[in-house]
PDB file of C-alpha atoms in Angstrom:
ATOM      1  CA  UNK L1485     -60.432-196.790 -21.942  1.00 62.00           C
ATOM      2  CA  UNK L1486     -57.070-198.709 -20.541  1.00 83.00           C
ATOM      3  CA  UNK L1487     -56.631-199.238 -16.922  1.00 90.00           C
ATOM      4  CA  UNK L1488     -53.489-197.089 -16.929  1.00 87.00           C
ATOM      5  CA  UNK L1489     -55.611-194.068 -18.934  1.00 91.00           C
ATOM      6  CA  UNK L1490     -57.975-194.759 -16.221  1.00 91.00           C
ATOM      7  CA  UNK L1491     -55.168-193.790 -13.760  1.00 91.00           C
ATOM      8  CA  UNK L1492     -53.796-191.046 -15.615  1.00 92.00           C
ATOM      9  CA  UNK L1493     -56.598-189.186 -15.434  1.00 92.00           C
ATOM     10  CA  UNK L1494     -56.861-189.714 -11.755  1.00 93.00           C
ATOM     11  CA  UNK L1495     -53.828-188.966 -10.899  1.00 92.00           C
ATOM     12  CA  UNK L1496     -53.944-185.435 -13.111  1.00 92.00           C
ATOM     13  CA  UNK L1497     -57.253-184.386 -11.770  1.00 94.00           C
ATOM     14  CA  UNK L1498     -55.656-185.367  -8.001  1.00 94.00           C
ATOM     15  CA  UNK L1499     -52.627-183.413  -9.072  1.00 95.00           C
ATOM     16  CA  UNK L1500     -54.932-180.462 -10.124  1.00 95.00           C
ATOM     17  CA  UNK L1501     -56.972-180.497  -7.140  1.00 96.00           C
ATOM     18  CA  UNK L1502     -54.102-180.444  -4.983  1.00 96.00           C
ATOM     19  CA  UNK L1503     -52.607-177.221  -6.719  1.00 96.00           C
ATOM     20  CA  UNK L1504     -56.332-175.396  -6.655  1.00 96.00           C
ATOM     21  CA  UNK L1505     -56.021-176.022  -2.632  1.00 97.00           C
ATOM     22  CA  UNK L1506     -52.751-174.642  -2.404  1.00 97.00           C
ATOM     23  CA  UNK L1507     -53.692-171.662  -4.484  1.00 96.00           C
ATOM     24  CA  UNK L1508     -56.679-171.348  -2.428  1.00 97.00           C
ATOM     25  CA  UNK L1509     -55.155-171.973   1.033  1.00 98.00           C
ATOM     26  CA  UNK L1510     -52.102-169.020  -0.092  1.00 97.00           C
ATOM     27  CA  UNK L1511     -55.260-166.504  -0.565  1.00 98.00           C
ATOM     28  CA  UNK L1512     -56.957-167.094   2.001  1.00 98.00           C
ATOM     29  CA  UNK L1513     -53.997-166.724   4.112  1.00 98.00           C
ATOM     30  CA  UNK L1514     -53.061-163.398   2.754  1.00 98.00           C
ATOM     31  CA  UNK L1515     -56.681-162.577   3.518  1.00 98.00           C
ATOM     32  CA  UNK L1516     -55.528-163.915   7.049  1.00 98.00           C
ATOM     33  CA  UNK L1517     -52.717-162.138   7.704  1.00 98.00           C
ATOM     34  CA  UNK L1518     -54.405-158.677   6.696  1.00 98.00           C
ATOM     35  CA  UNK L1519     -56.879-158.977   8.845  1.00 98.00           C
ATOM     36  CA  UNK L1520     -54.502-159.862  11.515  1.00 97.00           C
ATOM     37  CA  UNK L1521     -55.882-163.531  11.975  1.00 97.00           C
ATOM     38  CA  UNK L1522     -52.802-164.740  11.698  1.00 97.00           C
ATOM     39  CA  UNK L1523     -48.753-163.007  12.598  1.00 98.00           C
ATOM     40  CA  UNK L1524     -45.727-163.130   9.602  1.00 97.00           C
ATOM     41  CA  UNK L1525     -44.417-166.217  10.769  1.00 98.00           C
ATOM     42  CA  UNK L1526     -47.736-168.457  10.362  1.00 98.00           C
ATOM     43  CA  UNK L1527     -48.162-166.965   6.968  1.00 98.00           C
ATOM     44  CA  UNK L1528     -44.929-167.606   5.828  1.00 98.00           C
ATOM     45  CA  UNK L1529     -44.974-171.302   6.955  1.00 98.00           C
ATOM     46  CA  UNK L1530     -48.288-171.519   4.987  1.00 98.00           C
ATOM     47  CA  UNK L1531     -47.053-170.018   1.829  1.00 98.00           C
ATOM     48  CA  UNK L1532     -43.831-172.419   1.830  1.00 98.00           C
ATOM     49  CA  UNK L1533     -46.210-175.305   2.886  1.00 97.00           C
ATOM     50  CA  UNK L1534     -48.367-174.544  -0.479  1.00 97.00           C
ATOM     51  CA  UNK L1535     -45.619-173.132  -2.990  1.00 96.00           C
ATOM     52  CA  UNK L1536     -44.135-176.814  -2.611  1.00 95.00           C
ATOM     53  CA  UNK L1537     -47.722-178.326  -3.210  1.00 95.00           C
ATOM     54  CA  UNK L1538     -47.943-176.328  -6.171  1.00 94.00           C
ATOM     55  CA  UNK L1539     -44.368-177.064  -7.389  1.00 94.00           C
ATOM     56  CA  UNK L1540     -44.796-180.809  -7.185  1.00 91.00           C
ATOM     57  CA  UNK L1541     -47.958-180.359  -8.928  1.00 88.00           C
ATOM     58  CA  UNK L1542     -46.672-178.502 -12.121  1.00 82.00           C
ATOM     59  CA  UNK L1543     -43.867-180.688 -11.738  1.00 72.00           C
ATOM     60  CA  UNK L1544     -45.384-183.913 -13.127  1.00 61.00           C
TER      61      UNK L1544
END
């Protein structure tokens, strides 16, 4: 396997990770925010915080 195969994969399973997080993080939040842990405002900067995480990860 090539050095830049090497980094390919890296780079996709980073890119993966990433978007499993921000999946994770949004549903944990909405957990969050029904159990009143959190108000509308810190949800919604989490959620905008993550949807571009997971943009920029289907993006590549």
């Amino acid at each position: 396997m090539t050095s830049a195969k090497i980094l390919n994969a890296l780079e996709a399973n980073r890119r993966f990770t990433d978007l499993k997080d921000a999946q994770a993080r949004m549903d944990q939040a909405r957990r969050d925010l029904d159990a009143r842990v959190i108000n509308d405002e810190e949800y919604a900067h989490i959620c905008d915080v993550c949807i571009k995480i997971i943009r920029s990860c289907q993006d590549m």
